[in-house]
XYZ file of C-alpha atoms in Angstrom:
708
model
C 206.680 64.485 -50.662
C 209.696 63.530 -52.856
C 211.715 60.721 -51.480
C 215.127 61.970 -50.130
C 218.272 60.697 -51.776
C 220.090 57.894 -49.942
C 222.835 58.843 -47.573
C 226.292 58.718 -49.288
C 229.071 56.600 -47.940
C 232.486 57.932 -46.559
C 234.157 57.005 -49.749
C 231.710 59.087 -51.737
C 232.077 62.145 -49.665
C 235.893 61.831 -49.813
C 236.015 61.706 -53.607
C 235.072 65.174 -54.985
C 231.818 65.234 -57.086
C 233.150 68.047 -59.376
C 236.714 68.651 -60.103
C 237.919 71.559 -62.190
C 241.487 71.799 -63.261
C 243.299 74.605 -64.899
C 240.104 75.901 -66.766
C 240.716 78.391 -69.320
C 238.085 80.238 -71.583
C 238.995 82.748 -74.320
C 236.849 84.709 -76.859
C 237.974 86.408 -79.869
C 237.270 90.239 -80.231
C 238.177 93.337 -82.274
C 240.578 94.392 -79.486
C 242.185 90.870 -79.341
C 241.897 87.495 -77.580
C 239.802 88.043 -74.357
C 241.033 85.719 -71.704
C 237.763 85.432 -69.738
C 238.849 82.653 -67.369
C 242.512 82.132 -66.900
C 243.341 78.987 -64.922
C 240.282 78.170 -62.380
C 240.664 75.119 -60.289
C 238.607 73.784 -57.430
C 236.959 70.567 -56.117
C 233.369 70.323 -54.848
C 232.034 67.545 -52.688
C 228.261 66.248 -52.453
C 226.161 68.300 -50.175
C 228.526 71.227 -50.178
C 228.001 74.748 -51.352
C 230.653 76.746 -53.126
C 230.227 80.589 -53.338
C 231.895 82.379 -56.085
C 232.119 86.190 -55.817
C 233.790 89.113 -57.674
C 232.988 92.135 -59.725
C 231.402 92.062 -63.033
C 233.674 90.644 -65.674
C 235.679 88.486 -63.155
C 234.680 85.380 -64.958
C 232.171 83.881 -62.375
C 229.493 83.222 -64.939
C 231.689 82.132 -67.826
C 233.120 79.553 -65.496
C 229.528 78.203 -64.714
C 228.600 78.240 -68.372
C 231.756 76.289 -69.176
C 230.618 73.721 -66.417
C 227.194 73.606 -68.129
C 228.637 73.343 -71.602
C 226.557 76.418 -72.707
C 229.538 78.462 -74.154
C 229.357 79.455 -77.845
C 231.233 77.484 -80.459
C 233.764 80.245 -80.898
C 234.794 80.004 -77.355
C 238.263 78.363 -76.825
C 237.973 76.101 -73.777
C 240.777 74.076 -72.252
C 241.577 72.300 -69.011
C 239.420 69.554 -67.380
C 235.789 69.632 -65.838
C 235.335 66.298 -64.261
C 231.873 65.286 -62.980
C 231.586 61.795 -61.314
C 234.979 60.765 -63.062
C 233.801 61.900 -66.589
C 235.509 64.853 -68.248
C 232.726 67.161 -69.574
C 235.040 68.844 -72.054
C 235.355 65.573 -74.044
C 231.625 65.307 -74.565
C 229.890 66.658 -77.737
C 226.760 68.582 -77.456
C 224.464 65.722 -77.871
C 226.049 63.791 -74.972
C 226.243 66.901 -72.992
C 222.682 67.599 -73.416
C 221.998 64.353 -71.361
C 224.271 65.546 -68.608
C 222.301 68.912 -68.377
C 219.167 68.465 -66.493
C 219.927 64.867 -65.300
C 223.081 65.523 -63.530
C 223.431 69.251 -63.526
C 220.694 71.670 -62.866
C 220.926 75.386 -63.624
C 219.026 78.366 -62.010
C 219.512 81.528 -64.045
C 219.238 85.035 -62.842
C 216.124 86.094 -64.735
C 213.401 83.457 -64.213
C 211.185 84.916 -66.850
C 213.682 84.480 -69.742
C 214.361 80.819 -68.364
C 210.706 79.815 -69.082
C 208.851 79.323 -72.313
C 205.731 81.808 -72.107
C 203.391 79.684 -74.278
C 203.573 76.630 -72.150
C 202.282 76.060 -68.805
C 204.596 75.739 -65.825
C 203.596 72.067 -65.162
C 204.093 71.185 -68.797
C 207.612 72.592 -68.786
C 208.556 70.588 -65.609
C 206.805 67.430 -67.235
C 209.085 67.993 -70.348
C 212.261 68.266 -68.236
C 211.198 65.005 -66.484
C 210.343 62.986 -69.695
C 213.552 64.057 -71.434
C 215.662 62.235 -69.010
C 213.548 59.659 -67.550
C 211.093 56.706 -68.891
C 208.124 58.070 -67.051
C 204.375 58.391 -68.142
C 202.715 61.621 -68.651
C 200.302 61.124 -65.640
C 203.302 60.151 -63.400
C 205.264 63.081 -64.661
C 202.486 65.589 -64.074
C 202.066 64.134 -60.466
C 205.747 64.664 -59.814
C 205.635 68.204 -61.325
C 202.858 69.099 -58.808
C 205.021 67.522 -56.095
C 207.965 69.535 -56.975
C 206.008 72.773 -57.041
C 204.621 71.849 -53.582
C 208.272 71.263 -52.387
C 209.319 74.707 -53.295
C 206.523 76.360 -51.652
C 204.130 77.302 -54.371
C 200.463 77.332 -52.768
C 197.688 75.281 -54.478
C 200.420 73.475 -56.747
C 197.821 71.346 -58.486
C 196.077 74.377 -59.786
C 199.143 76.578 -60.362
C 200.917 73.867 -62.324
C 198.216 74.712 -65.016
C 199.385 78.333 -64.927
C 201.541 80.185 -67.450
C 204.822 82.054 -66.586
C 203.113 85.675 -66.955
C 200.552 84.708 -64.300
C 203.299 84.098 -61.672
C 205.094 86.712 -59.700
C 208.939 87.049 -59.886
C 209.438 85.009 -56.811
C 206.968 82.244 -57.790
C 208.742 82.076 -61.293
C 212.045 81.542 -59.645
C 210.592 78.809 -57.423
C 209.220 77.159 -60.628
C 212.852 77.329 -62.168
C 214.119 75.871 -59.021
C 211.718 72.986 -59.287
C 212.674 72.397 -62.891
C 216.432 72.291 -62.028
C 215.842 69.757 -59.366
C 213.198 67.691 -61.200
C 215.799 64.875 -62.063
C 217.521 64.924 -58.713
C 220.678 66.352 -60.128
C 224.221 65.856 -58.639
C 225.053 69.462 -59.078
C 223.001 72.748 -58.835
C 224.452 75.923 -60.321
C 222.639 79.154 -59.130
C 223.862 82.123 -61.017
C 222.573 85.324 -59.219
C 219.415 83.581 -58.406
C 217.989 86.432 -56.131
C 219.330 89.601 -57.824
C 216.128 90.758 -59.441
C 213.874 89.867 -56.326
C 212.663 91.651 -53.313
C 214.458 91.079 -50.061
C 211.487 89.018 -48.569
C 211.221 86.890 -51.753
C 215.097 86.586 -51.596
C 214.846 85.007 -48.171
C 212.166 82.640 -49.294
C 214.073 81.489 -52.394
C 217.374 80.948 -50.570
C 215.397 78.773 -48.050
C 213.845 76.778 -50.916
C 217.233 76.394 -52.351
C 218.528 74.914 -49.117
C 215.420 72.605 -49.048
C 216.101 71.535 -52.664
C 219.765 70.790 -51.867
C 218.692 68.870 -48.711
C 216.235 66.637 -50.721
C 218.443 65.933 -53.548
C 221.834 65.716 -51.767
C 223.292 67.887 -54.522
C 226.336 70.159 -54.459
C 225.699 73.758 -55.254
C 227.661 76.468 -56.872
C 226.328 79.846 -55.749
C 227.341 82.650 -57.974
C 226.693 86.067 -56.594
C 227.808 89.654 -55.991
C 226.049 89.818 -52.613
C 228.573 88.648 -49.799
C 225.657 88.358 -47.305
C 224.108 85.692 -49.414
C 227.442 83.837 -49.624
C 227.947 84.266 -45.755
C 224.446 82.554 -45.074
C 224.645 79.738 -47.645
C 228.111 78.804 -48.589
C 230.609 76.253 -46.948
C 233.643 77.412 -49.153
C 234.102 80.798 -50.908
C 236.277 81.476 -54.117
C 236.907 85.129 -54.693
C 237.688 85.776 -58.480
C 239.454 88.801 -60.113
C 240.473 89.354 -63.677
C 239.375 85.676 -64.721
C 241.143 83.731 -61.910
C 240.664 82.876 -58.344
C 242.648 85.219 -56.012
C 241.562 83.841 -52.657
C 239.876 80.567 -51.585
C 238.919 79.392 -48.053
C 236.187 78.186 -45.892
C 233.359 80.768 -45.258
C 234.116 81.368 -41.762
C 237.841 81.736 -42.231
C 237.458 83.960 -45.262
C 235.104 86.381 -43.485
C 237.070 86.531 -40.381
C 240.463 86.627 -41.701
C 240.730 87.762 -45.383
C 244.269 87.708 -46.704
C 243.902 89.349 -50.195
C 243.577 93.175 -50.483
C 240.963 92.801 -53.087
C 238.714 90.653 -50.730
C 239.236 93.014 -47.921
C 238.173 95.938 -50.216
C 235.029 94.075 -51.215
C 234.007 93.523 -47.566
C 234.827 97.145 -46.662
C 232.709 98.553 -49.488
C 229.497 96.869 -48.252
C 227.132 98.933 -46.142
C 225.910 96.779 -43.323
C 222.372 96.481 -41.855
C 223.858 96.178 -38.339
C 226.207 99.326 -38.595
C 224.808 102.106 -36.394
C 227.880 104.304 -36.808
C 227.419 104.549 -40.558
C 231.101 105.584 -41.334
C 232.274 106.364 -44.809
C 232.600 103.099 -46.733
C 235.959 102.211 -48.155
C 235.643 101.796 -52.053
C 238.143 99.809 -54.077
C 239.943 102.631 -56.287
C 240.177 102.146 -59.978
C 238.428 99.769 -62.328
C 239.313 96.028 -63.292
C 241.648 95.590 -66.149
C 240.688 94.604 -69.724
C 241.314 90.850 -70.252
C 243.237 91.378 -73.462
C 247.022 91.208 -73.567
C 247.428 91.140 -69.762
C 251.086 91.734 -68.698
C 252.729 89.036 -66.441
C 252.051 90.960 -63.250
C 249.427 90.962 -60.407
C 246.274 92.293 -62.235
C 245.164 94.037 -59.016
C 248.443 95.934 -58.679
C 247.014 99.174 -60.346
C 244.207 99.325 -57.652
C 246.188 97.764 -54.652
C 246.924 100.252 -51.856
C 249.847 97.943 -50.538
C 251.497 97.162 -53.991
C 255.165 96.690 -54.295
C 257.429 96.735 -57.145
C 257.774 93.028 -57.176
C 253.880 92.697 -57.719
C 254.579 94.046 -61.129
C 257.392 91.573 -62.064
C 255.182 88.441 -62.270
C 251.647 87.396 -61.596
C 251.530 85.596 -58.167
C 250.100 82.128 -58.034
C 247.310 80.927 -55.849
C 249.151 79.415 -52.851
C 248.151 77.995 -49.322
C 248.976 80.306 -46.597
C 247.203 78.862 -43.652
C 244.663 76.215 -42.549
C 241.445 77.067 -40.856
C 239.923 75.423 -37.711
C 238.641 72.480 -39.712
C 242.012 71.756 -41.501
C 240.900 73.167 -44.859
C 243.509 75.229 -46.770
C 243.210 79.153 -46.995
C 244.819 80.146 -50.313
C 245.565 83.626 -51.699
C 247.280 84.983 -54.649
C 249.082 87.867 -53.144
C 252.820 88.214 -52.294
C 251.945 90.026 -48.870
C 249.226 87.713 -47.803
C 251.350 86.471 -44.942
C 251.876 90.096 -43.652
C 248.158 90.765 -43.604
C 246.304 90.403 -40.349
C 242.780 91.773 -39.559
C 242.773 94.000 -42.639
C 245.942 95.656 -41.839
C 249.763 95.429 -42.454
C 251.943 96.265 -39.498
C 248.978 97.589 -37.606
C 248.155 100.058 -40.461
C 244.827 99.479 -42.180
C 245.239 98.487 -45.985
C 242.090 100.654 -46.728
C 241.794 103.562 -44.210
C 238.278 104.577 -43.531
C 237.433 107.894 -45.307
C 236.478 110.780 -43.213
C 233.088 111.877 -44.182
C 232.094 115.565 -44.077
C 229.924 116.981 -41.354
C 226.337 117.824 -42.292
C 225.813 121.455 -41.041
C 222.192 121.261 -41.681
C 221.585 118.587 -38.988
C 222.967 120.866 -36.331
C 219.768 122.620 -36.443
C 216.789 120.684 -34.788
C 214.670 119.032 -37.319
C 211.489 120.854 -36.559
C 213.348 124.238 -37.093
C 214.468 123.227 -40.637
C 212.240 124.170 -43.634
C 210.256 121.497 -45.475
C 211.550 120.724 -48.935
C 208.759 118.259 -49.634
C 205.429 117.556 -47.997
C 202.753 114.975 -49.042
C 199.464 114.996 -47.309
C 196.742 112.458 -47.999
C 198.122 111.662 -51.502
C 196.267 109.064 -53.575
C 196.901 107.658 -56.978
C 194.625 105.085 -58.662
C 194.647 103.368 -61.999
C 191.529 101.917 -63.744
C 191.455 98.146 -64.114
C 189.880 97.453 -67.590
C 188.809 94.272 -69.426
C 188.237 93.471 -73.066
C 190.092 94.059 -76.261
C 188.769 96.575 -78.806
C 185.838 97.864 -76.436
C 187.605 98.213 -73.078
C 185.327 98.573 -69.941
C 186.451 99.463 -66.416
C 186.108 96.553 -63.982
C 187.921 98.040 -61.053
C 190.434 100.522 -59.484
C 193.865 99.833 -58.560
C 194.923 101.822 -55.494
C 198.581 102.242 -56.223
C 199.208 105.068 -53.619
C 196.427 105.147 -50.936
C 196.391 108.389 -48.737
C 200.158 108.801 -47.763
C 201.603 111.470 -45.513
C 205.187 112.320 -45.176
C 207.680 115.341 -45.307
C 211.422 115.781 -45.805
C 213.371 118.666 -44.184
C 216.380 120.425 -45.443
C 219.581 118.485 -45.291
C 217.651 115.214 -44.634
C 217.483 111.872 -46.363
C 214.123 109.932 -46.351
C 214.328 106.201 -47.454
C 211.013 104.783 -48.927
C 211.144 101.001 -48.876
C 208.945 98.108 -49.478
C 208.341 95.283 -51.891
C 207.717 95.634 -55.567
C 204.263 96.938 -56.292
C 203.969 98.667 -52.844
C 203.683 102.125 -54.690
C 207.325 103.584 -54.046
C 207.899 104.330 -57.824
C 204.405 105.658 -58.175
C 205.014 108.091 -55.246
C 208.074 109.360 -56.976
C 206.240 109.965 -60.224
C 203.602 111.834 -58.536
C 206.142 114.086 -56.848
C 208.063 114.606 -60.014
C 204.955 115.324 -62.147
C 204.431 118.429 -60.317
C 200.685 118.133 -60.952
C 197.780 118.172 -58.426
C 197.217 114.703 -57.047
C 193.835 112.936 -57.322
C 193.271 113.516 -53.597
C 195.611 115.376 -51.042
C 198.402 117.677 -51.709
C 202.034 117.824 -52.698
C 204.209 120.800 -51.682
C 207.797 121.320 -53.071
C 209.773 123.776 -51.163
C 206.776 125.331 -49.693
C 204.957 125.762 -53.054
C 201.800 123.547 -53.511
C 201.562 121.882 -56.856
C 197.894 122.700 -57.088
C 198.837 126.470 -57.577
C 201.301 125.750 -60.331
C 199.309 127.039 -63.319
C 201.816 128.976 -65.379
C 204.792 127.436 -67.172
C 207.172 129.895 -65.535
C 205.860 128.645 -61.979
C 206.414 125.048 -63.073
C 209.917 125.722 -64.383
C 210.923 127.644 -61.250
C 209.909 124.551 -58.995
C 211.341 122.057 -61.430
C 214.776 123.615 -60.877
C 214.401 122.760 -57.199
C 213.843 119.108 -57.636
C 215.782 116.769 -59.952
C 215.890 113.057 -60.348
C 218.570 110.375 -60.500
C 217.772 107.133 -62.207
C 218.564 103.429 -61.604
C 220.358 102.645 -64.891
C 223.286 104.940 -65.489
C 223.623 103.958 -69.158
C 219.930 104.149 -69.946
C 219.631 107.618 -68.504
C 222.468 109.111 -70.678
C 222.097 109.747 -74.262
C 224.823 107.778 -75.905
C 225.024 110.315 -78.774
C 225.891 113.186 -76.630
C 229.276 114.006 -75.078
C 229.440 114.628 -71.246
C 229.781 118.289 -72.070
C 226.459 118.323 -73.770
C 224.763 116.221 -71.289
C 225.640 118.446 -68.549
C 225.083 121.700 -70.500
C 221.593 120.557 -71.547
C 219.778 121.375 -68.144
C 221.856 124.671 -67.931
C 220.618 125.624 -71.414
C 217.096 124.768 -70.251
C 217.075 127.249 -67.548
C 218.398 130.160 -69.810
C 222.238 129.779 -69.812
C 223.631 130.431 -73.355
C 227.016 131.774 -72.927
C 229.666 129.120 -74.015
C 232.370 130.330 -71.709
C 230.056 130.237 -68.530
C 228.671 126.625 -69.687
C 232.373 125.542 -69.918
C 233.176 126.782 -66.469
C 230.026 125.374 -64.859
C 230.358 122.037 -66.699
C 234.049 121.686 -65.312
C 232.893 122.627 -61.760
C 230.104 120.000 -61.951
C 232.574 117.128 -63.060
C 235.154 118.218 -60.338
C 232.249 118.192 -57.730
C 231.423 114.615 -58.417
C 235.113 113.487 -58.815
C 235.430 113.333 -62.605
C 238.279 114.836 -64.667
C 236.954 117.823 -66.733
C 239.555 116.974 -69.355
C 237.063 114.084 -70.325
C 234.230 116.236 -71.041
C 234.343 115.625 -74.834
C 234.094 111.731 -74.277
C 230.859 109.950 -74.800
C 229.077 107.768 -71.967
C 230.475 104.575 -73.527
C 233.985 105.515 -72.589
C 233.179 105.512 -68.932
C 232.552 102.767 -66.357
C 229.215 102.080 -64.674
C 230.228 104.166 -61.588
C 231.618 107.009 -63.640
C 228.322 107.233 -65.617
C 226.329 107.322 -62.437
C 228.615 110.259 -61.332
C 227.572 111.894 -64.649
C 224.063 111.401 -63.862
C 224.410 112.986 -60.397
C 226.270 116.009 -61.948
C 223.455 116.375 -64.384
C 220.919 116.538 -61.442
C 222.994 118.982 -59.588
C 223.322 121.420 -62.705
C 220.235 123.541 -61.669
C 221.144 123.639 -57.972
C 218.265 121.798 -56.711
C 217.259 121.561 -53.113
C 215.792 117.891 -53.332
C 217.208 115.014 -55.374
C 214.963 112.135 -55.962
C 216.994 108.962 -56.123
C 215.428 105.797 -57.722
C 217.458 102.778 -56.847
C 220.788 104.880 -57.527
C 223.383 102.177 -56.859
C 221.527 98.834 -57.622
C 223.033 98.364 -61.017
C 226.623 98.950 -59.643
C 229.209 96.431 -58.289
C 229.752 96.658 -54.606
C 233.179 98.428 -54.891
C 231.819 101.044 -57.172
C 228.699 101.292 -55.095
C 230.636 102.426 -52.167
C 232.085 105.386 -53.977
C 228.739 106.628 -55.162
C 227.220 106.218 -51.705
C 230.075 108.282 -50.071
C 229.702 110.870 -52.903
C 225.916 111.195 -52.082
C 226.603 111.584 -48.367
C 229.334 114.232 -49.038
C 227.148 116.222 -51.466
C 224.217 116.269 -48.961
C 226.747 117.567 -46.269
C 228.485 120.095 -48.530
C 225.498 121.488 -50.455
C 222.720 120.968 -47.775
C 220.801 118.718 -50.106
C 217.777 116.588 -49.279
C 217.172 113.123 -50.798
C 213.962 111.174 -51.455
C 215.515 107.614 -51.711
C 213.966 104.476 -53.087
C 215.963 101.404 -52.769
C 215.281 97.613 -52.153
C 218.612 97.220 -50.369
C 217.913 98.247 -46.781
C 221.651 98.149 -45.966
C 222.080 100.904 -48.213
C 218.951 102.771 -46.926
C 220.320 102.390 -43.397
C 223.657 103.977 -44.539
C 222.228 106.972 -46.409
C 218.896 107.760 -44.620
C 217.988 109.885 -41.726
C 214.492 108.720 -41.777
C 212.587 105.650 -43.297
C 209.120 105.136 -44.496
C 208.008 101.574 -45.071
C 205.235 101.053 -47.723
C 202.936 98.092 -48.120
C 200.299 98.151 -50.834
C 199.975 101.744 -51.275
C 200.079 102.722 -47.483
C 202.850 103.704 -45.156
C 202.797 101.158 -42.303
C 205.786 102.431 -40.376
C 207.938 105.613 -40.257
C 210.560 106.964 -38.031
C 214.205 107.843 -37.640
C 216.638 105.303 -39.092
C 218.129 104.188 -36.004
C 214.732 103.770 -34.105
C 213.160 101.844 -37.058
C 216.068 99.516 -37.620
C 216.772 98.936 -33.986
C 213.127 98.616 -32.777
C 210.916 97.629 -35.781
C 207.266 97.629 -34.535
C 205.235 96.547 -37.563
C 205.451 92.776 -38.384
C 206.121 93.643 -42.126
C 209.168 95.823 -41.223
C 210.329 93.019 -39.142
C 210.148 90.631 -42.010
C 211.923 93.120 -44.328
C 214.830 93.488 -41.948
C 215.221 89.876 -41.091
C 215.434 89.034 -44.760
C 218.516 91.218 -45.395
C 221.568 88.926 -45.344
C 224.596 90.075 -43.204
C 228.195 89.608 -44.446
C 228.842 87.674 -41.332
C 228.549 83.866 -41.343
C 228.227 83.414 -37.547
C 225.447 86.123 -37.334
C 223.693 84.640 -40.369
C 223.524 81.163 -38.901
C 222.117 82.413 -35.561
C 219.689 85.233 -36.482
C 215.931 84.754 -36.578
C 214.214 84.751 -39.867
C 210.558 85.995 -40.441
C 209.660 84.271 -43.720
C 206.302 85.674 -45.087
C 203.849 83.182 -46.275
C 200.351 83.633 -48.008
C 199.285 85.763 -50.957
C 199.017 89.426 -51.427
C 195.449 90.715 -51.362
C 194.369 92.328 -54.489
C 195.377 96.024 -54.996
C 191.924 96.614 -56.124
C 190.424 95.821 -52.646
C 190.069 99.043 -50.454
C 187.798 97.516 -47.961
C 188.437 98.490 -44.256
C 191.008 96.352 -42.479
C 194.661 95.716 -42.386
C 196.191 94.968 -45.851
C 199.031 92.833 -44.395
C 196.581 90.512 -42.481
C 196.881 87.620 -45.047
C 200.654 87.316 -44.526
C 201.098 88.621 -40.985
C 202.759 86.093 -38.595
C 201.587 88.046 -35.561
C 197.943 87.777 -36.669
C 198.160 83.884 -36.273
C 198.983 84.407 -32.576
C 195.976 86.661 -31.631
C 192.622 85.940 -30.040
C 189.592 85.752 -32.355
C 188.229 89.192 -31.257
C 191.845 90.757 -32.004
C 191.836 88.900 -35.450
C 188.452 90.369 -36.295
C 189.671 93.876 -35.357
C 192.627 93.408 -37.863
C 190.317 92.138 -40.617
C 187.630 94.772 -40.083
C 189.359 98.036 -38.814
C 192.038 99.886 -40.882
C 195.061 100.666 -38.647
C 196.209 104.289 -38.531
C 199.795 105.413 -38.159
C 200.210 105.802 -34.292
C 203.158 106.719 -32.178
C 203.717 104.666 -28.931
C 205.539 106.963 -26.726
C 207.795 108.285 -29.371
C 205.665 110.340 -31.717
C 208.378 110.524 -34.224
C 208.184 106.737 -34.716
C 204.858 105.663 -35.791
C 203.288 102.408 -37.039
C 200.161 101.281 -38.445
C 199.495 98.095 -36.579
C 196.685 97.449 -33.971
C 198.873 95.030 -31.794
C 202.399 96.334 -32.672
C 203.106 96.755 -28.839
C 202.766 92.940 -28.496
C 205.446 92.106 -31.009
C 209.074 91.273 -30.413
C 211.709 93.085 -32.142
C 213.756 91.213 -34.836
C 217.250 90.509 -33.748
C 219.383 92.475 -36.398
């Protein structure tokens, strides 16, 4: 075990470890000088965590890169960044290289790009140690193994010899954290450290990061778009907009009494795991300004629902407006901050909650509504091969292993689970409109096994369309919006230009876009607008079922809220049905009527959204729900976490027994005969009083629901 750093004195804790004063960063561009960071100032003490939040382009990552000294040579950086009494901006690259790794550790968003693929994990940690310390190779290797053990990597002595491609995403991020803390740094900067990870792995990584901070005594800067992560890990929060801080306070104070309309908008745009009402979200209208030739005015004025003429006359400074219960300042850059109380001014909400449309289809009992999709015993396998030129089959990967589900008219089914559980493979099997290896797939009452002719396939294809995760990657950048939306209409036989023009205009209006912009290319639109274009294209053939593959994961929370509201309104207005795949269970709860939880190719629990979220029965479902952070610091500190341990079984193993047994916390509490039943008998989906809520666990009735 690594020796914990000595406790600091009172004098040390009173003096900030990191002090940033009037930091400004600018880049040259064809449009002019881009003022990416415009006067950031803050202090950070040892052992404390500062959360920095804001939309894309707000200056969060550029601020962290300036602290690390990793900005390109053409960046113009001014101000002061003082670490331990030394101004980092006065150091050349050679001297700054000694600071990085030894005094500052960095955890990047993508762990794979942070690691060298041709060196073992242990060798890379050893290198980080020997660069900054006079230590032998044997001692450095021993320390590397200790670090991997500290961050929770099983069999660290063996895994240290492994290469990055042999590690899962979560294991790679753990290795990056081990490397970041190798030299007991004074400061750890974590830039979106959990964005690309499953929710269960995210919870483990955040727990590891807390352990690393506790062991090293380091201060942490947590950069993230997830306010739930900030609520559970930060001591102070700084909200950035248009390159500068617009609100700063302690985490409890900021979440309970936000004073900046932008902060209030961000919080109102987040779907919450604990929200049973599922009212329409309150998106922040408009888009952030371009950081070129900004006028001397509040940069949020064009989007602010309570803007006044004075807001456009000069940019408001960040001023202290109150003190929290601990005596720390609460600062905001808003002229009306003193008037704001509980998200309202004079009793009127700053962001009135939009009124969602009533879904007429749900007025009919579910069992009386027609099925738009039905899967029965669907199985999909892939051969596992070995060898180079002469490949031979050495096993079978069971990607989807006998699943049953159905979706009714006007209903959304959320399909959730960790990466590799079979969600995307299920979507591809549905969209392929081909007979599955085993079982059957029926779309709007038509079995795909009977679709022999091209005309039959085309007829069914019109009834089911797909919306992809990346709005930019899903749109042809060389086509105008008109051509993008007209393409599916032409594919189903429409050729009249006047009719095409009318239908394209109707589609754009339906998704909240201006038809006057139909001759623009995708690059001229924001991410949220591009996703709306993708929705319009999917609706062009008037489908009955939309397959949504992570439809909002690539969007900022403010934009995400508008797209979620749009999807709910379209479902109510057009009677659409959705098959939704998402890793964010808060989004799933807000959109879905029913939820199916997958684990290694099988559905382990299925039921109505409220019953499954309020009373999760399968231990895996409980772990998933407990891993979702809540944007509420008090709730985050008091709720119980279920952290999964152990390794995933091989997807080639189809022997009888529960696939979750190697990671199941309930399994550890059972008697030996019960454990033997888990290991030897495959559990089937079973209803326990409520046949609409079923789980595949032998002993689910002995579990205790997770406090959400």
